[in-house]
Amino acid sequence: MGANLLFYSIVTFFVLFFLWDSFLELDREMLPIIPGMVADVNIVHGKKTILQYLINPVLKLRENAFRER
């Protein structure tokens, strides 16, 4: 019996983005944005994020798992 191997690839994207301002306004207080700060960035293409495009095949597999054809 042969071994079942799962092959997958890791896809990475290089993204460069720019900010319009060097500060954030919160409760009428100006907060500076400085190098080294952590940010969460969502890339939206149309109405879906890149993550939704990447995870969609996995979700379809989960929906159809163990179903008869």
Tab-separated table of N, CA, C and O in Angstrom:
chain	number	residue	atom	x	y	z
A	1	MET	N	0.824	-1.163	0.000
A	1	MET	CA	0.000	0.000	0.000
A	1	MET	C	0.881	1.244	0.000
A	1	MET	O	1.806	1.354	0.777
A	2	GLY	N	0.567	2.204	-0.851
A	2	GLY	CA	1.346	3.434	-0.909
A	2	GLY	C	0.891	4.431	0.148
A	2	GLY	O	-0.224	4.394	0.628
A	3	ALA	N	1.782	5.267	0.498
A	3	ALA	CA	1.451	6.289	1.493
A	3	ALA	C	0.702	7.425	0.819
A	3	ALA	O	1.001	7.815	-0.299
A	4	ASN	N	-0.312	7.906	1.492
A	4	ASN	CA	-1.043	9.079	0.996
A	4	ASN	C	-0.336	10.336	1.481
A	4	ASN	O	-0.197	10.556	2.672
A	5	LEU	N	0.098	11.137	0.541
A	5	LEU	CA	0.811	12.354	0.885
A	5	LEU	C	-0.040	13.560	0.516
A	5	LEU	O	-0.681	13.577	-0.528
A	6	LEU	N	-0.058	14.528	1.375
A	6	LEU	CA	-0.777	15.760	1.118
A	6	LEU	C	0.248	16.823	0.733
A	6	LEU	O	1.141	17.147	1.504
A	7	PHE	N	0.123	17.315	-0.471
A	7	PHE	CA	1.027	18.349	-0.952
A	7	PHE	C	0.286	19.678	-0.939
A	7	PHE	O	-0.857	19.761	-1.352
A	8	TYR	N	0.938	20.697	-0.469
A	8	TYR	CA	0.352	22.020	-0.487
A	8	TYR	C	1.455	23.038	-0.718
A	8	TYR	O	2.625	22.747	-0.522
A	9	SER	N	1.048	24.188	-1.139
A	9	SER	CA	2.026	25.247	-1.345
A	9	SER	C	1.614	26.454	-0.519
A	9	SER	O	0.443	26.665	-0.251
A	10	ILE	N	2.583	27.203	-0.107
A	10	ILE	CA	2.328	28.411	0.654
A	10	ILE	C	2.429	29.588	-0.304
A	10	ILE	O	3.430	29.756	-0.996
A	11	VAL	N	1.379	30.368	-0.358
A	11	VAL	CA	1.336	31.520	-1.245
A	11	VAL	C	1.524	32.769	-0.410
A	11	VAL	O	0.873	32.945	0.612
A	12	THR	N	2.439	33.608	-0.825
A	12	THR	CA	2.658	34.865	-0.124
A	12	THR	C	2.534	36.012	-1.111
A	12	THR	O	2.750	35.843	-2.317
A	13	PHE	N	2.182	37.145	-0.600
A	13	PHE	CA	2.034	38.337	-1.422
A	13	PHE	C	2.845	39.457	-0.793
A	13	PHE	O	2.853	39.616	0.423
A	14	PHE	N	3.508	40.223	-1.607
A	14	PHE	CA	4.199	41.420	-1.150
A	14	PHE	C	3.284	42.597	-1.427
A	14	PHE	O	2.855	42.798	-2.559
A	15	VAL	N	2.948	43.333	-0.387
A	15	VAL	CA	2.022	44.450	-0.531
A	15	VAL	C	2.679	45.706	0.004
A	15	VAL	O	3.261	45.710	1.093
A	16	LEU	N	2.591	46.756	-0.754
A	16	LEU	CA	3.093	48.057	-0.342
A	16	LEU	C	1.909	49.009	-0.312
A	16	LEU	O	1.173	49.121	-1.285
A	17	PHE	N	1.683	49.650	0.824
A	17	PHE	CA	0.567	50.584	0.895
A	17	PHE	C	1.029	51.894	1.512
A	17	PHE	O	2.036	51.955	2.211
A	18	PHE	N	0.293	52.925	1.222
A	18	PHE	CA	0.622	54.267	1.697
A	18	PHE	C	-0.540	54.814	2.510
A	18	PHE	O	-1.689	54.497	2.254
A	19	LEU	N	-0.215	55.645	3.484
A	19	LEU	CA	-1.229	56.293	4.307
A	19	LEU	C	-1.441	57.719	3.815
A	19	LEU	O	-0.518	58.378	3.360
A	20	TRP	N	-2.662	58.193	3.950
A	20	TRP	CA	-2.968	59.568	3.551
A	20	TRP	C	-2.429	60.561	4.580
A	20	TRP	O	-2.036	61.670	4.240
A	21	ASP	N	-2.463	60.174	5.838
A	21	ASP	CA	-2.021	61.069	6.916
A	21	ASP	C	-0.999	60.362	7.796
A	21	ASP	O	-0.886	59.139	7.777
A	22	SER	N	-0.292	61.128	8.605
A	22	SER	CA	0.680	60.544	9.527
A	22	SER	C	0.138	60.531	10.954
A	22	SER	O	0.892	60.472	11.910
A	23	PHE	N	-1.187	60.597	11.083
A	23	PHE	CA	-1.810	60.593	12.399
A	23	PHE	C	-3.211	59.993	12.302
A	23	PHE	O	-3.786	59.879	11.221
A	24	LEU	N	-3.749	59.604	13.454
A	24	LEU	CA	-5.130	59.150	13.577
A	24	LEU	C	-5.852	60.091	14.514
A	24	LEU	O	-5.267	60.590	15.477
A	25	GLU	N	-7.111	60.319	14.246
A	25	GLU	CA	-7.894	61.160	15.134
A	25	GLU	C	-8.843	60.281	15.942
A	25	GLU	O	-9.638	59.531	15.387
A	26	LEU	N	-8.736	60.349	17.254
A	26	LEU	CA	-9.568	59.554	18.149
A	26	LEU	C	-10.078	60.454	19.260
A	26	LEU	O	-9.277	61.004	20.033
A	27	ASP	N	-11.380	60.619	19.329
A	27	ASP	CA	-11.995	61.495	20.335
A	27	ASP	C	-11.386	62.894	20.310
A	27	ASP	O	-11.013	63.466	21.334
A	28	ARG	N	-11.254	63.422	19.105
A	28	ARG	CA	-10.699	64.769	18.871
A	28	ARG	C	-9.249	64.918	19.321
A	28	ARG	O	-8.745	66.014	19.503
A	29	GLU	N	-8.575	63.810	19.519
A	29	GLU	CA	-7.156	63.835	19.871
A	29	GLU	C	-6.360	63.289	18.686
A	29	GLU	O	-6.730	62.279	18.099
A	30	MET	N	-5.287	63.957	18.317
A	30	MET	CA	-4.459	63.538	17.197
A	30	MET	C	-3.381	62.587	17.706
A	30	MET	O	-2.554	62.967	18.534
A	31	LEU	N	-3.402	61.355	17.222
A	31	LEU	CA	-2.434	60.348	17.629
A	31	LEU	C	-1.463	60.106	16.479
A	31	LEU	O	-1.872	59.767	15.368
A	32	PRO	N	-0.165	60.264	16.711
A	32	PRO	CA	0.794	60.096	15.613
A	32	PRO	C	0.966	58.625	15.229
A	32	PRO	O	0.873	57.733	16.064
A	33	ILE	N	1.204	58.392	13.961
A	33	ILE	CA	1.564	57.062	13.456
A	33	ILE	C	3.068	57.067	13.278
A	33	ILE	O	3.616	57.902	12.549
A	34	ILE	N	3.749	56.150	13.966
A	34	ILE	CA	5.211	56.151	13.937
A	34	ILE	C	5.723	54.789	13.471
A	34	ILE	O	5.007	53.792	13.565
A	35	PRO	N	6.949	54.724	12.945
A	35	PRO	CA	7.513	53.445	12.506
A	35	PRO	C	7.552	52.437	13.648
A	35	PRO	O	7.789	52.780	14.803
A	36	GLY	N	7.258	51.185	13.321
A	36	GLY	CA	7.281	50.113	14.298
A	36	GLY	C	5.916	49.781	14.873
A	36	GLY	O	5.764	48.790	15.578
A	37	MET	N	4.914	50.617	14.585
A	37	MET	CA	3.567	50.332	15.076
A	37	MET	C	2.981	49.156	14.297
A	37	MET	O	3.267	48.975	13.121
A	38	VAL	N	2.171	48.365	14.967
A	38	VAL	CA	1.540	47.203	14.352
A	38	VAL	C	0.216	47.627	13.731
A	38	VAL	O	-0.508	48.441	14.302
A	39	ALA	N	-0.093	47.074	12.572
A	39	ALA	CA	-1.353	47.401	11.903
A	39	ALA	C	-1.974	46.135	11.323
A	39	ALA	O	-1.263	45.220	10.920
A	40	ASP	N	-3.288	46.082	11.304
A	40	ASP	CA	-4.025	45.040	10.592
A	40	ASP	C	-4.517	45.658	9.299
A	40	ASP	O	-5.176	46.708	9.314
A	41	VAL	N	-4.205	45.012	8.181
A	41	VAL	CA	-4.588	45.540	6.879
A	41	VAL	C	-5.377	44.474	6.150
A	41	VAL	O	-4.923	43.338	6.012
A	42	ASN	N	-6.566	44.824	5.705
A	42	ASN	CA	-7.389	43.924	4.903
A	42	ASN	C	-7.388	44.414	3.471
A	42	ASN	O	-7.670	45.588	3.202
A	43	ILE	N	-7.057	43.532	2.554
A	43	ILE	CA	-7.072	43.870	1.137
A	43	ILE	C	-8.427	43.463	0.593
A	43	ILE	O	-8.799	42.292	0.640
A	44	VAL	N	-9.175	44.425	0.092
A	44	VAL	CA	-10.514	44.151	-0.419
A	44	VAL	C	-10.480	44.319	-1.929
A	44	VAL	O	-10.066	45.352	-2.449
A	45	HIS	N	-10.899	43.277	-2.623
A	45	HIS	CA	-10.976	43.307	-4.078
A	45	HIS	C	-12.440	43.096	-4.425
A	45	HIS	O	-12.963	42.003	-4.260
A	46	GLY	N	-13.099	44.139	-4.849
A	46	GLY	CA	-14.536	44.020	-5.064
A	46	GLY	C	-15.222	43.938	-3.715
A	46	GLY	O	-15.018	44.776	-2.857
A	47	LYS	N	-16.001	42.883	-3.515
A	47	LYS	CA	-16.713	42.724	-2.253
A	47	LYS	C	-16.094	41.642	-1.380
A	47	LYS	O	-16.551	41.402	-0.277
A	48	LYS	N	-15.052	40.964	-1.860
A	48	LYS	CA	-14.412	39.894	-1.103
A	48	LYS	C	-12.983	40.288	-0.753
A	48	LYS	O	-12.326	40.987	-1.501
A	49	THR	N	-12.517	39.791	0.383
A	49	THR	CA	-11.121	39.997	0.730
A	49	THR	C	-10.288	38.892	0.078
A	49	THR	O	-10.829	37.876	-0.367
A	50	ILE	N	-8.998	39.091	0.026
A	50	ILE	CA	-8.093	38.081	-0.522
A	50	ILE	C	-8.238	36.785	0.269
A	50	ILE	O	-8.248	35.689	-0.289
A	51	LEU	N	-8.374	36.889	1.585
A	51	LEU	CA	-8.531	35.703	2.426
A	51	LEU	C	-9.770	34.906	2.027
A	51	LEU	O	-9.735	33.683	1.980
A	52	GLN	N	-10.863	35.580	1.710
A	52	GLN	CA	-12.073	34.871	1.282
A	52	GLN	C	-11.839	34.114	-0.022
A	52	GLN	O	-12.344	33.011	-0.192
A	53	TYR	N	-11.086	34.704	-0.946
A	53	TYR	CA	-10.768	34.001	-2.187
A	53	TYR	C	-9.912	32.769	-1.912
A	53	TYR	O	-10.079	31.721	-2.527
A	54	LEU	N	-8.965	32.882	-0.979
A	54	LEU	CA	-8.071	31.770	-0.695
A	54	LEU	C	-8.759	30.666	0.100
A	54	LEU	O	-8.465	29.485	-0.085
A	55	ILE	N	-9.679	31.002	0.989
A	55	ILE	CA	-10.298	30.008	1.854
A	55	ILE	C	-11.521	29.359	1.190
A	55	ILE	O	-11.972	28.303	1.630
A	56	ASN	N	-12.048	29.946	0.138
A	56	ASN	CA	-13.255	29.441	-0.521
A	56	ASN	C	-13.146	27.974	-0.949
A	56	ASN	O	-14.078	27.198	-0.694
A	57	PRO	N	-12.066	27.518	-1.577
A	57	PRO	CA	-11.979	26.091	-1.935
A	57	PRO	C	-12.037	25.165	-0.726
A	57	PRO	O	-12.633	24.092	-0.783
A	58	VAL	N	-11.444	25.573	0.382
A	58	VAL	CA	-11.482	24.748	1.592
A	58	VAL	C	-12.901	24.662	2.131
A	58	VAL	O	-13.364	23.594	2.534
A	59	LEU	N	-13.623	25.757	2.109
A	59	LEU	CA	-15.005	25.758	2.592
A	59	LEU	C	-15.893	24.888	1.708
A	59	LEU	O	-16.772	24.183	2.214
A	60	LYS	N	-15.655	24.914	0.400
A	60	LYS	CA	-16.441	24.065	-0.507
A	60	LYS	C	-16.166	22.586	-0.240
A	60	LYS	O	-17.082	21.768	-0.269
A	61	LEU	N	-14.906	22.240	0.021
A	61	LEU	CA	-14.577	20.855	0.355
A	61	LEU	C	-15.288	20.414	1.632
A	61	LEU	O	-15.805	19.311	1.720
A	62	ARG	N	-15.313	21.284	2.610
A	62	ARG	CA	-15.971	20.964	3.874
A	62	ARG	C	-17.469	20.758	3.681
A	62	ARG	O	-18.063	19.847	4.254
A	63	GLU	N	-18.092	21.592	2.846
A	63	GLU	CA	-19.534	21.463	2.586
A	63	GLU	C	-19.865	20.151	1.886
A	63	GLU	O	-20.898	19.541	2.145
A	64	ASN	N	-19.000	19.717	0.999
A	64	ASN	CA	-19.284	18.531	0.185
A	64	ASN	C	-18.670	17.244	0.736
A	64	ASN	O	-18.808	16.201	0.123
A	65	ALA	N	-18.014	17.327	1.865
A	65	ALA	CA	-17.350	16.136	2.425
A	65	ALA	C	-18.391	15.089	2.811
A	65	ALA	O	-19.442	15.384	3.371
A	66	PHE	N	-18.085	13.843	2.494
A	66	PHE	CA	-18.904	12.690	2.850
A	66	PHE	C	-20.312	12.724	2.256
A	66	PHE	O	-21.223	12.144	2.804
A	67	ARG	N	-20.494	13.396	1.149
A	67	ARG	CA	-21.788	13.421	0.474
A	67	ARG	C	-21.723	12.530	-0.743
A	67	ARG	O	-20.720	12.419	-1.400
A	68	GLU	N	-22.844	11.899	-1.051
A	68	GLU	CA	-22.911	11.081	-2.260
A	68	GLU	C	-23.102	11.971	-3.467
A	68	GLU	O	-23.690	13.024	-3.392
A	69	ARG	N	-22.598	11.471	-4.577
A	69	ARG	CA	-22.786	12.216	-5.833
A	69	ARG	C	-23.886	11.603	-6.635
A	69	ARG	O	-24.157	10.514	-6.704
